[in-house]
Coordinates of C-alpha atoms in Angstrom, one line a residue:
Chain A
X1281 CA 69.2 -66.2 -16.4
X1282 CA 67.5 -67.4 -19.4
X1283 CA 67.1 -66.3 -23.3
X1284 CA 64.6 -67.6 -25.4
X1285 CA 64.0 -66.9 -29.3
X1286 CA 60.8 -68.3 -30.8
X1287 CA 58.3 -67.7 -33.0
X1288 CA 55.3 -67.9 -30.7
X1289 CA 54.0 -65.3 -28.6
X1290 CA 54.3 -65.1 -24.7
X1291 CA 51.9 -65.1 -21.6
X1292 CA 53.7 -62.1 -19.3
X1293 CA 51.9 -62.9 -16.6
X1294 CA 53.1 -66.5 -16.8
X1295 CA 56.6 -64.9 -17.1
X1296 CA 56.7 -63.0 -14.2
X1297 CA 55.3 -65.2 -11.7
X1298 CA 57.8 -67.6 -13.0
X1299 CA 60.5 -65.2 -12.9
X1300 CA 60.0 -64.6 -9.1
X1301 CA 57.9 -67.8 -7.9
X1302 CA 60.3 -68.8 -4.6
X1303 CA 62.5 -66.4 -4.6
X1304 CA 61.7 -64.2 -1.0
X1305 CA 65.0 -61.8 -1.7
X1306 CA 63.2 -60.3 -4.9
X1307 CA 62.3 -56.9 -3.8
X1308 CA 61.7 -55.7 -7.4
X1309 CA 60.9 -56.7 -10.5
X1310 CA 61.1 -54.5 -13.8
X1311 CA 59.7 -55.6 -17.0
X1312 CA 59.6 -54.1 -20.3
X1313 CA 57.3 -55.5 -23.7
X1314 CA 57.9 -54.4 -26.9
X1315 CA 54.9 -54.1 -29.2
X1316 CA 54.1 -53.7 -32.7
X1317 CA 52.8 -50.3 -33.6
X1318 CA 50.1 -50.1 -36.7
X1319 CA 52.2 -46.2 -37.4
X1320 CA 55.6 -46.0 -38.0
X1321 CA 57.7 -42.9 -39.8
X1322 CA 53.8 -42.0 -41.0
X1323 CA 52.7 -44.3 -42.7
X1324 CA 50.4 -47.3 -41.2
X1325 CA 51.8 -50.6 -41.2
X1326 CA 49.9 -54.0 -41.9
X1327 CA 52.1 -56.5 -40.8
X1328 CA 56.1 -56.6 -39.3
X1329 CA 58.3 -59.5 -39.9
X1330 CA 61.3 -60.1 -37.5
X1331 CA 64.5 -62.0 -39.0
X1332 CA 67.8 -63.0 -37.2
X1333 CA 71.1 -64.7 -37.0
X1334 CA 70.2 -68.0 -35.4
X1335 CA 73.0 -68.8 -33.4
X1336 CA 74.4 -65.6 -33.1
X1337 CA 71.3 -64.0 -31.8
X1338 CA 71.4 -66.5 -28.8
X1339 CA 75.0 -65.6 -27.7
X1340 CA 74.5 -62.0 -28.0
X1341 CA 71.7 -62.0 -25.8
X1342 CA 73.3 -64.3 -23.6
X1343 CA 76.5 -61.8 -23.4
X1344 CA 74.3 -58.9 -22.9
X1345 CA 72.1 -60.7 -19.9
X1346 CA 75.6 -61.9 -18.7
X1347 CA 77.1 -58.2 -18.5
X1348 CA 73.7 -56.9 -16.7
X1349 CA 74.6 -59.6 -13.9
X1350 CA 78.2 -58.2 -13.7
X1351 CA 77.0 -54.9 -13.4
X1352 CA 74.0 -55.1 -10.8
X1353 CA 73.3 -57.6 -8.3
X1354 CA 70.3 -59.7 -10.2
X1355 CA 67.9 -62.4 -8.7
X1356 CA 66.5 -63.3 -11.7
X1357 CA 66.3 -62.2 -15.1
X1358 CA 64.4 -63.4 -18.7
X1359 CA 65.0 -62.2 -22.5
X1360 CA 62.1 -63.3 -24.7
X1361 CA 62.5 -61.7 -28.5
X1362 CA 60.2 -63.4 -31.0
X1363 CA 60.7 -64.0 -34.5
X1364 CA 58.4 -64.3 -37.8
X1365 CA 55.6 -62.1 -38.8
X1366 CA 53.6 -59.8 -36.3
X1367 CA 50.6 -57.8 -36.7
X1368 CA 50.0 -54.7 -34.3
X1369 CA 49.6 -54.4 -30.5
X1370 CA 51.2 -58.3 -30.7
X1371 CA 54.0 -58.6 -28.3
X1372 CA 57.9 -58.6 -29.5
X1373 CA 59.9 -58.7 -27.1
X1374 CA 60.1 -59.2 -22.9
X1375 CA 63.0 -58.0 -20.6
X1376 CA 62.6 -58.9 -17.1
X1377 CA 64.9 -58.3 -14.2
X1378 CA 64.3 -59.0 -10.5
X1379 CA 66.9 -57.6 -7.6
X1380 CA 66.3 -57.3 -4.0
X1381 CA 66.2 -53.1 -4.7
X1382 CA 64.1 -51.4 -7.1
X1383 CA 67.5 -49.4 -8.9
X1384 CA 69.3 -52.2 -10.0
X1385 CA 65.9 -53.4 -11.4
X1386 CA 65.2 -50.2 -13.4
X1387 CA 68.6 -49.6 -14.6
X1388 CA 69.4 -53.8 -15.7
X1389 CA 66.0 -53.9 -18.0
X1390 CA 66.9 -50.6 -19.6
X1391 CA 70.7 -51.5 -20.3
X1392 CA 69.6 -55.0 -21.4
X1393 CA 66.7 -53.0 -23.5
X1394 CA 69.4 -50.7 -24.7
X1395 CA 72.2 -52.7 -26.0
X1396 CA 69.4 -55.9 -27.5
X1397 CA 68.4 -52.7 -29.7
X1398 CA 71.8 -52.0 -31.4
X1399 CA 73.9 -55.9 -30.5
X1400 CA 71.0 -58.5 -31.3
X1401 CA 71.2 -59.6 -34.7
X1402 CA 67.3 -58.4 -35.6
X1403 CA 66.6 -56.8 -38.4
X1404 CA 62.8 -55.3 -39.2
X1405 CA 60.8 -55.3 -42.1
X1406 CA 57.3 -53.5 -42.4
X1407 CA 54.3 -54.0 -44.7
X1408 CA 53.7 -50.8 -44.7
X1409 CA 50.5 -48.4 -47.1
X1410 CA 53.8 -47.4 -49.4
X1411 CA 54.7 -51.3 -49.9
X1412 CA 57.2 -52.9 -47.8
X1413 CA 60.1 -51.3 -45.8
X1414 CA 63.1 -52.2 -44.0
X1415 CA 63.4 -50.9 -40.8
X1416 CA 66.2 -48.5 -40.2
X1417 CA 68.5 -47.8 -37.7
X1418 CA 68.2 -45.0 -35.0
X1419 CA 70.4 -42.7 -34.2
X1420 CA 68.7 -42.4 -30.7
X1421 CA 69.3 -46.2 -30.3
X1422 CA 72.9 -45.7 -30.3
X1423 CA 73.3 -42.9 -28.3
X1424 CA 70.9 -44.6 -25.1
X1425 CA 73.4 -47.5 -25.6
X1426 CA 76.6 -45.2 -25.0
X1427 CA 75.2 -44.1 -21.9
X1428 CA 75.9 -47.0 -20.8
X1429 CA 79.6 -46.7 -21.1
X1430 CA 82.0 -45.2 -18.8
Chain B
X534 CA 83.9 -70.3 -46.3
X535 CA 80.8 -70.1 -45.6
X536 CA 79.0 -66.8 -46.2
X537 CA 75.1 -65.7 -44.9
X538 CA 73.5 -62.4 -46.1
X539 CA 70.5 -61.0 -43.8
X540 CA 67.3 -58.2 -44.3
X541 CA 67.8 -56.1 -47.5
X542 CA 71.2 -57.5 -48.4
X543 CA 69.9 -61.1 -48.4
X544 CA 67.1 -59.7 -50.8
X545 CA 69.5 -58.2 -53.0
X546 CA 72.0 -60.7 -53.6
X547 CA 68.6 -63.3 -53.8
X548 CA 70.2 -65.9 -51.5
X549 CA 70.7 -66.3 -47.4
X550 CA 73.3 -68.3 -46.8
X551 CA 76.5 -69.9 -49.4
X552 CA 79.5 -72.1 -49.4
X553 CA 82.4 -70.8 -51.4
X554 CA 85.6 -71.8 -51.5
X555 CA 87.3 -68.3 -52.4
X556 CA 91.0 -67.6 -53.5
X557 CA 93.8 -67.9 -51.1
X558 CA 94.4 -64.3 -51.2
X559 CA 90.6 -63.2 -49.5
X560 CA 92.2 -63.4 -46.2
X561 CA 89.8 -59.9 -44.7
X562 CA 86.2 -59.4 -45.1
X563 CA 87.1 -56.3 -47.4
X564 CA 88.7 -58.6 -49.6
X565 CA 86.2 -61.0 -49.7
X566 CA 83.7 -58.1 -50.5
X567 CA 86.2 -57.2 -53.8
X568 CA 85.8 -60.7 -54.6
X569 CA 81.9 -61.3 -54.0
X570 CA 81.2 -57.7 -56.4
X571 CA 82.4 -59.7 -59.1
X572 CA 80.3 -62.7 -59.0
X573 CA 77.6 -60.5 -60.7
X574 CA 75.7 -57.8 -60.9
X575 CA 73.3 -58.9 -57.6
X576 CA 76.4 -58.7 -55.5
X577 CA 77.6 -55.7 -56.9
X578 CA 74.6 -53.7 -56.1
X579 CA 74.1 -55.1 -52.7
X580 CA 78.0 -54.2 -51.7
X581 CA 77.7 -50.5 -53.5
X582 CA 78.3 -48.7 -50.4
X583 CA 80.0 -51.3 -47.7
X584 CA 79.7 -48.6 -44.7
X585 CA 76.0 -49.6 -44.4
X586 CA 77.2 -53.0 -44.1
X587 CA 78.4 -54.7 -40.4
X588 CA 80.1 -57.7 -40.4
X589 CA 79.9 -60.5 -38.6
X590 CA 83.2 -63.1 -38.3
X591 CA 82.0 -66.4 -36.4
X592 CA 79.3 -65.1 -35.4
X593 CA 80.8 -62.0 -33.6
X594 CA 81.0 -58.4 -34.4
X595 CA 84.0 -57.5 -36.6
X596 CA 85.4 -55.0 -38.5
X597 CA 87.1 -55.1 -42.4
X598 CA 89.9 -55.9 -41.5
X599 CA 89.4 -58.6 -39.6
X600 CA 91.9 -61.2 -40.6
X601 CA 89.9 -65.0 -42.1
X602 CA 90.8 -68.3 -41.8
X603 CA 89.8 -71.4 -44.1
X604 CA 86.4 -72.5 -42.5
X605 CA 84.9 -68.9 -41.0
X606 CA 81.8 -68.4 -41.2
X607 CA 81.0 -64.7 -42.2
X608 CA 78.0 -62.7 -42.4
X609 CA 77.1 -58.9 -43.8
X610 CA 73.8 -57.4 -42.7
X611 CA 72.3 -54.0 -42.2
X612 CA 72.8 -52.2 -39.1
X613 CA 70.3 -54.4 -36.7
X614 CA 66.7 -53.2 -35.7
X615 CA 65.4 -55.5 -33.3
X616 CA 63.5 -54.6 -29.9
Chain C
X268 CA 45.4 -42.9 -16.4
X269 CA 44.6 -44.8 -13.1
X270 CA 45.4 -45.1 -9.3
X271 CA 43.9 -48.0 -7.3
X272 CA 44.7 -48.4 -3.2
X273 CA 43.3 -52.2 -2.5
X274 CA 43.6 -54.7 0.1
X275 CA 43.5 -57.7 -2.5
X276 CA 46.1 -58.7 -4.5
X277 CA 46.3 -57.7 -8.7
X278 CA 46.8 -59.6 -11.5
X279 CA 50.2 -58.4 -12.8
X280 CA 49.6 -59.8 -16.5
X281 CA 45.6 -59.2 -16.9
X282 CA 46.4 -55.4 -15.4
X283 CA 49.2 -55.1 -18.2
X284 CA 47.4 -56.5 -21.2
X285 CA 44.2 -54.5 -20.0
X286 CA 46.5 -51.1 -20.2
X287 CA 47.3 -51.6 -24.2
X288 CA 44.7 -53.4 -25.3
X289 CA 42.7 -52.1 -28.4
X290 CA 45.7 -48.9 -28.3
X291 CA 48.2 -49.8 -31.0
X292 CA 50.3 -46.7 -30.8
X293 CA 51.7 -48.3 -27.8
X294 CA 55.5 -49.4 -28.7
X295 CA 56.7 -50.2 -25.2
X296 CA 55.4 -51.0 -22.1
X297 CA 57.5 -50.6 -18.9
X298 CA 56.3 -52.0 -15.5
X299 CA 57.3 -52.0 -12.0
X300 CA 56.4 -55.0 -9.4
X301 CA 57.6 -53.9 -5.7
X302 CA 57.2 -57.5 -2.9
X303 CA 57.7 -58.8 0.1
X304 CA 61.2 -59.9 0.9
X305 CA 61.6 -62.0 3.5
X306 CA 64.6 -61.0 5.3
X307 CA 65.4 -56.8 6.1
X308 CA 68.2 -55.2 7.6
X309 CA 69.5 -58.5 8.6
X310 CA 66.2 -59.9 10.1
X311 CA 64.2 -62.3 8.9
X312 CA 60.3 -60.9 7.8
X313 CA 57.7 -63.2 9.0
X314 CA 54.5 -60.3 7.6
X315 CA 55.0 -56.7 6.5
X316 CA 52.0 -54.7 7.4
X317 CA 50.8 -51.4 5.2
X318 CA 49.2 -48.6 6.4
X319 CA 48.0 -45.6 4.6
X320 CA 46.2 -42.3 4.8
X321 CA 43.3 -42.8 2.6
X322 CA 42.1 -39.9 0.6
X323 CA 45.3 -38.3 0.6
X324 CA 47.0 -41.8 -0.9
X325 CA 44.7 -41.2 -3.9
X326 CA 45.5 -37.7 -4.0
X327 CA 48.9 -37.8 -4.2
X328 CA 49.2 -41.2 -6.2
X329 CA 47.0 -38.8 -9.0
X330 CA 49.1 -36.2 -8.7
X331 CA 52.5 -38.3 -9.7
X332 CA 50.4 -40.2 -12.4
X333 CA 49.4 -37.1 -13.6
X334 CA 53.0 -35.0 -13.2
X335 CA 54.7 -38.8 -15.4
X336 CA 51.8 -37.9 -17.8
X337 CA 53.1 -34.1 -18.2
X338 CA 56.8 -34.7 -18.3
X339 CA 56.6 -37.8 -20.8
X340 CA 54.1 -38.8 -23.9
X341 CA 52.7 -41.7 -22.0
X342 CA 49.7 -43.5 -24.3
X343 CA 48.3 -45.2 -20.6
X344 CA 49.6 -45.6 -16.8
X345 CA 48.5 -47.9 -13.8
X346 CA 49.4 -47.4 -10.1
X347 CA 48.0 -50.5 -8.0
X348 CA 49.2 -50.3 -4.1
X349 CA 48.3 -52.6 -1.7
X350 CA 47.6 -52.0 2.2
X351 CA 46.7 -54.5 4.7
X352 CA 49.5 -57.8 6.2
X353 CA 51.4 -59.4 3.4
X354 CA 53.4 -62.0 3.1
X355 CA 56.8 -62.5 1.6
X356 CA 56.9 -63.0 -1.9
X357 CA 53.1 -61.0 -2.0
X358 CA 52.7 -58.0 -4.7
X359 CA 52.9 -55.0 -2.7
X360 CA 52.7 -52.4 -5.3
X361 CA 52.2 -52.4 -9.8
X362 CA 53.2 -49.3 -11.5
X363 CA 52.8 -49.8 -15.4
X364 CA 53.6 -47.1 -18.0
X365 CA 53.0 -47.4 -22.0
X366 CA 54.5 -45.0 -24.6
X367 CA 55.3 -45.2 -28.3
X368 CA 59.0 -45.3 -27.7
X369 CA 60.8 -47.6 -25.1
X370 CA 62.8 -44.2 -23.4
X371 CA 59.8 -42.6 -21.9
X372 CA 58.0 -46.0 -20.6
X373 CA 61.1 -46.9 -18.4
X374 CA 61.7 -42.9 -17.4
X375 CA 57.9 -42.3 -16.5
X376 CA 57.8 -45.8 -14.8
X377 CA 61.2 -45.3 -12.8
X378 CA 59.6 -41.1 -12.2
X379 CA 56.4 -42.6 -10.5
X380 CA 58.0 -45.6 -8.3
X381 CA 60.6 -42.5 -6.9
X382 CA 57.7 -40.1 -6.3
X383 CA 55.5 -42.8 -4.6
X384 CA 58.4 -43.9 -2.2
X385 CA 58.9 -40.5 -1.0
X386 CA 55.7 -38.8 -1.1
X387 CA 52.5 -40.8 -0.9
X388 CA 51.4 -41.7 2.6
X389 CA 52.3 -45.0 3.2
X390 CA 53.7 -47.1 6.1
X391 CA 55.1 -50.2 7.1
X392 CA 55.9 -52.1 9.9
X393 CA 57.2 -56.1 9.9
X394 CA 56.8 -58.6 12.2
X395 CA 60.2 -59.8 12.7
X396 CA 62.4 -62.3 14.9
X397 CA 63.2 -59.5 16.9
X398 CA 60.0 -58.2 17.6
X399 CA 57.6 -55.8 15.7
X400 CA 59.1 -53.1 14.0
X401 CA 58.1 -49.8 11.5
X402 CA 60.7 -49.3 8.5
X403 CA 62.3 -46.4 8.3
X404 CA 62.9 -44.1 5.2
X405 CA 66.4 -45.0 3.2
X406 CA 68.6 -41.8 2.5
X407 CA 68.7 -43.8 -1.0
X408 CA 65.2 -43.1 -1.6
X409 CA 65.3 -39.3 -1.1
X410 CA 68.4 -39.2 -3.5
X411 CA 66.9 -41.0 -6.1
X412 CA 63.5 -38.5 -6.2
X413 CA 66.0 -35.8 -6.0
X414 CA 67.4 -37.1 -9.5
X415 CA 64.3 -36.3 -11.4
X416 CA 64.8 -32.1 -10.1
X417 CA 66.2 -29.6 -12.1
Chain D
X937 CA 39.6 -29.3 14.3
X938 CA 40.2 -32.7 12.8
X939 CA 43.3 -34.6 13.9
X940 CA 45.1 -37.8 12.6
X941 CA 48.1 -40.1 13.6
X942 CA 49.8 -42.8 11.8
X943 CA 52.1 -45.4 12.1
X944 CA 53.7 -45.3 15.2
X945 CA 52.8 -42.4 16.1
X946 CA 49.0 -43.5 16.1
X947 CA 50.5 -46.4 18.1
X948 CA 52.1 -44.2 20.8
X949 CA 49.3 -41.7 20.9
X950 CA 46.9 -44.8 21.3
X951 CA 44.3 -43.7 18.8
X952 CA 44.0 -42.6 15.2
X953 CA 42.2 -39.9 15.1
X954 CA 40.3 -37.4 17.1
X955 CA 38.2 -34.2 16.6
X956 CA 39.3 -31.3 19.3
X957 CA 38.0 -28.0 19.6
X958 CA 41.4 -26.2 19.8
X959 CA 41.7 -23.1 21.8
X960 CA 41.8 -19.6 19.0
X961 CA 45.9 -19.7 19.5
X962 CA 46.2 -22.5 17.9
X963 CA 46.7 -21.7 14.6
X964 CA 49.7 -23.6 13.0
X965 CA 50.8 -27.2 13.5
X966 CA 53.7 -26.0 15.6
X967 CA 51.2 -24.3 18.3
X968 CA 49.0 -28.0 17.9
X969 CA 52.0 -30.2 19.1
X970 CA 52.5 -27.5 22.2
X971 CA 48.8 -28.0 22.8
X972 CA 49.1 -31.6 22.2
X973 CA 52.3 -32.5 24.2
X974 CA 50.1 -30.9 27.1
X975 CA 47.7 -33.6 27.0
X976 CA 49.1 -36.2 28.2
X977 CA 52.2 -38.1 28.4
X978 CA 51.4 -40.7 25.3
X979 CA 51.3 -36.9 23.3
X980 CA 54.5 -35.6 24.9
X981 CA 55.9 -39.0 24.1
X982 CA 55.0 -39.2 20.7
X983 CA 55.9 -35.6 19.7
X984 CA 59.4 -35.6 21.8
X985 CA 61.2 -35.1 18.3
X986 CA 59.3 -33.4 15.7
X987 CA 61.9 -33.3 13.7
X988 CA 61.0 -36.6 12.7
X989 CA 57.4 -36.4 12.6
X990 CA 55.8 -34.8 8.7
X991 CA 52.7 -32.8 9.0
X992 CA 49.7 -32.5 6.3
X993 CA 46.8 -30.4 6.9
X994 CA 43.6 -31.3 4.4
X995 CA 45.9 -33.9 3.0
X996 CA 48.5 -32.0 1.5
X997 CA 51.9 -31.7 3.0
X998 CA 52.6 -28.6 4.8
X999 CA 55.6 -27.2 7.6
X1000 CA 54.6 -26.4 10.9
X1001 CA 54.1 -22.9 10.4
X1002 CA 51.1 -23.5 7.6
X1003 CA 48.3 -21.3 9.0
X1004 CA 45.3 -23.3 10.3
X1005 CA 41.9 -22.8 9.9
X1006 CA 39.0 -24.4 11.8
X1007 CA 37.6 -27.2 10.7
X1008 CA 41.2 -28.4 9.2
X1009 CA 42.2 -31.8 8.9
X1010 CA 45.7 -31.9 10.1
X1011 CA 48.1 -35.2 9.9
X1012 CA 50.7 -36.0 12.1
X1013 CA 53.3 -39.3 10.8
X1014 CA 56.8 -40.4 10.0
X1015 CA 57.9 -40.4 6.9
X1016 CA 56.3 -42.8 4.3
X1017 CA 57.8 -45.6 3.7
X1018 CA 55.4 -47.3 0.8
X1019 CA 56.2 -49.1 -2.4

């Protein structure tokens, strides 16, 4: 289990191998990147700046990883979410989960995906053709959350 | 008490983070919102419509009503966005 | 859109940056890594060996790549699977999907690992402490295909 | 006609694949495993229970009724077990 916010981008590859290096019972490993998109709500964006919560940001993703490990039995797992300023196709964020089965894999990276999107304390702002732009919420975002719950 | 703003409403009010010591009778985050639209005109428009607004006591989730003690630290931002 | 069936092993992060390089309409990238684990059904996995029909491996890898492609707006896909002895802790199989939104990545990624357990012509047999043996098919594996059927 | 065997089928049967020139009743995959337990015990071995045994012919899976053609290519193996 590990979380890690930080400005500088990430080597995936680097990730993974580390993720899973000596650890025979990892069957599967899911992983999902987030990337910055140079089109968003129509209109092109230049540049996307990431703020947080220091300190809280941590602990929620800590809570979050923490709740995927009570809910499916986990080898390994890694939250990366950067910070700062971003230009497209750069990375943003990495969720990584490793289990001995493929399911618990799949369904841990999504969940974690799922509840960083509406509990980590991130908050979006494009340089966007029409000036600049805070990001807004999405319904859709909440709603894959509440799948989640029973 | 110490106070951070984040995203739009940090831009609004013009600062991220304060120390105020507020009146003995700001004891929810909805009260301290009352008091905060009256430091001026910057906090009044950032607070117009609070239901846009989460709130954050110590650094967890928490609602309005939420009851403060001397020394919280409390934060208002935007519905998050991250991912 | 891409299916390779190779005896050498892949490069998880080259393969993944390759998929969304120069394509900034990707938002999310979802990926699948499938190893060796060195112990199954409670014996201990000295080698899995993979054998495969070729032509028909191709065919029906396509044919999944292709039906992920029709069900989900994917902006690129990989399927990478391995045949030959492995070891544990080896890559046995990449499947990578890119959208614009994180839902359809991890539902097209999820589809095409289902689909490729149950329906592309692979087999594999371990040398284990009690002797040489061919894995069977899971019930598990037909149920979770059987998920993505209306 | 064009026949293949995998896994441990291949491995009971002792080779991989062979081309036979089937007699004109032969014309679906059930009528091949009749033909084939007939020649020789390693066949009637392997094809003891084709219940668990899948069948393709020209690399598409098919049921043991699929009419055959000659010059088919017809599969016989357990069910995959890849990824």
């Amino acid at each position: 289990m590990a979380v890690r916010v930080q400005q500088e981008d990430f080597d995936i590859g680097l990730e993974l191998a580390q993720l899973t290096k000596g650890n025979p019972s990892v069957g599967g490993l899911c992983s999902f990147v987030g990337l910055v998109r140079d089109l968003n709500d129509g209109n092109s964006v230049a540049t996307l700046t990431l703020e947080h919560y220091p300190g809280m940001t941590e602990k929620q993703l800590e809570r979050i990883e923490a709740e995927a490990h009570d809910r499916w039995p986990l080898e390994a797992s890694l939250i990366i979410h950067r910070f700062g300023t971003m230009h497209p196709e750069e990375n943003i964020v990495l969720v990584a989960t490793a289990s001995a089965h493929r399911g618990a894999a799949f369904d841990a990276c999504h969940f974690i995906m799922d509840y960083l999107k509406t509990e980590a304390p991130f908050w979006k702002v494009e340089a966007t053709d029409a000036g600049e732009r805070w990001v807004s919420e999405r319904d859709s975002d909440g709603e894959a959350r509440d799948r989640w719950k029973d | 008490m110490k106070i951070l703003y984040f995203a739009w409403l940090r831009q609004k009010i013009g600062i991220g983070e304060e120390q105020i010591d507020v009146p003995g009778d700001v004891t929810t985050p909805q009260a301290l919102v009352e008091y905060l639209r009256n430091r001026g005109e910057n906090y009044a428009l950032a607070f117009t419509d609070v239901s846009a607004i989460k709130v954050a006591v110590n650094q967890e989730f928490a609602d309005y009503e939420t009851l403060l003690k001397p020394g919280d630290e409390v934060a208002f931002f935007p519905p998050v966005t991250g991912g």
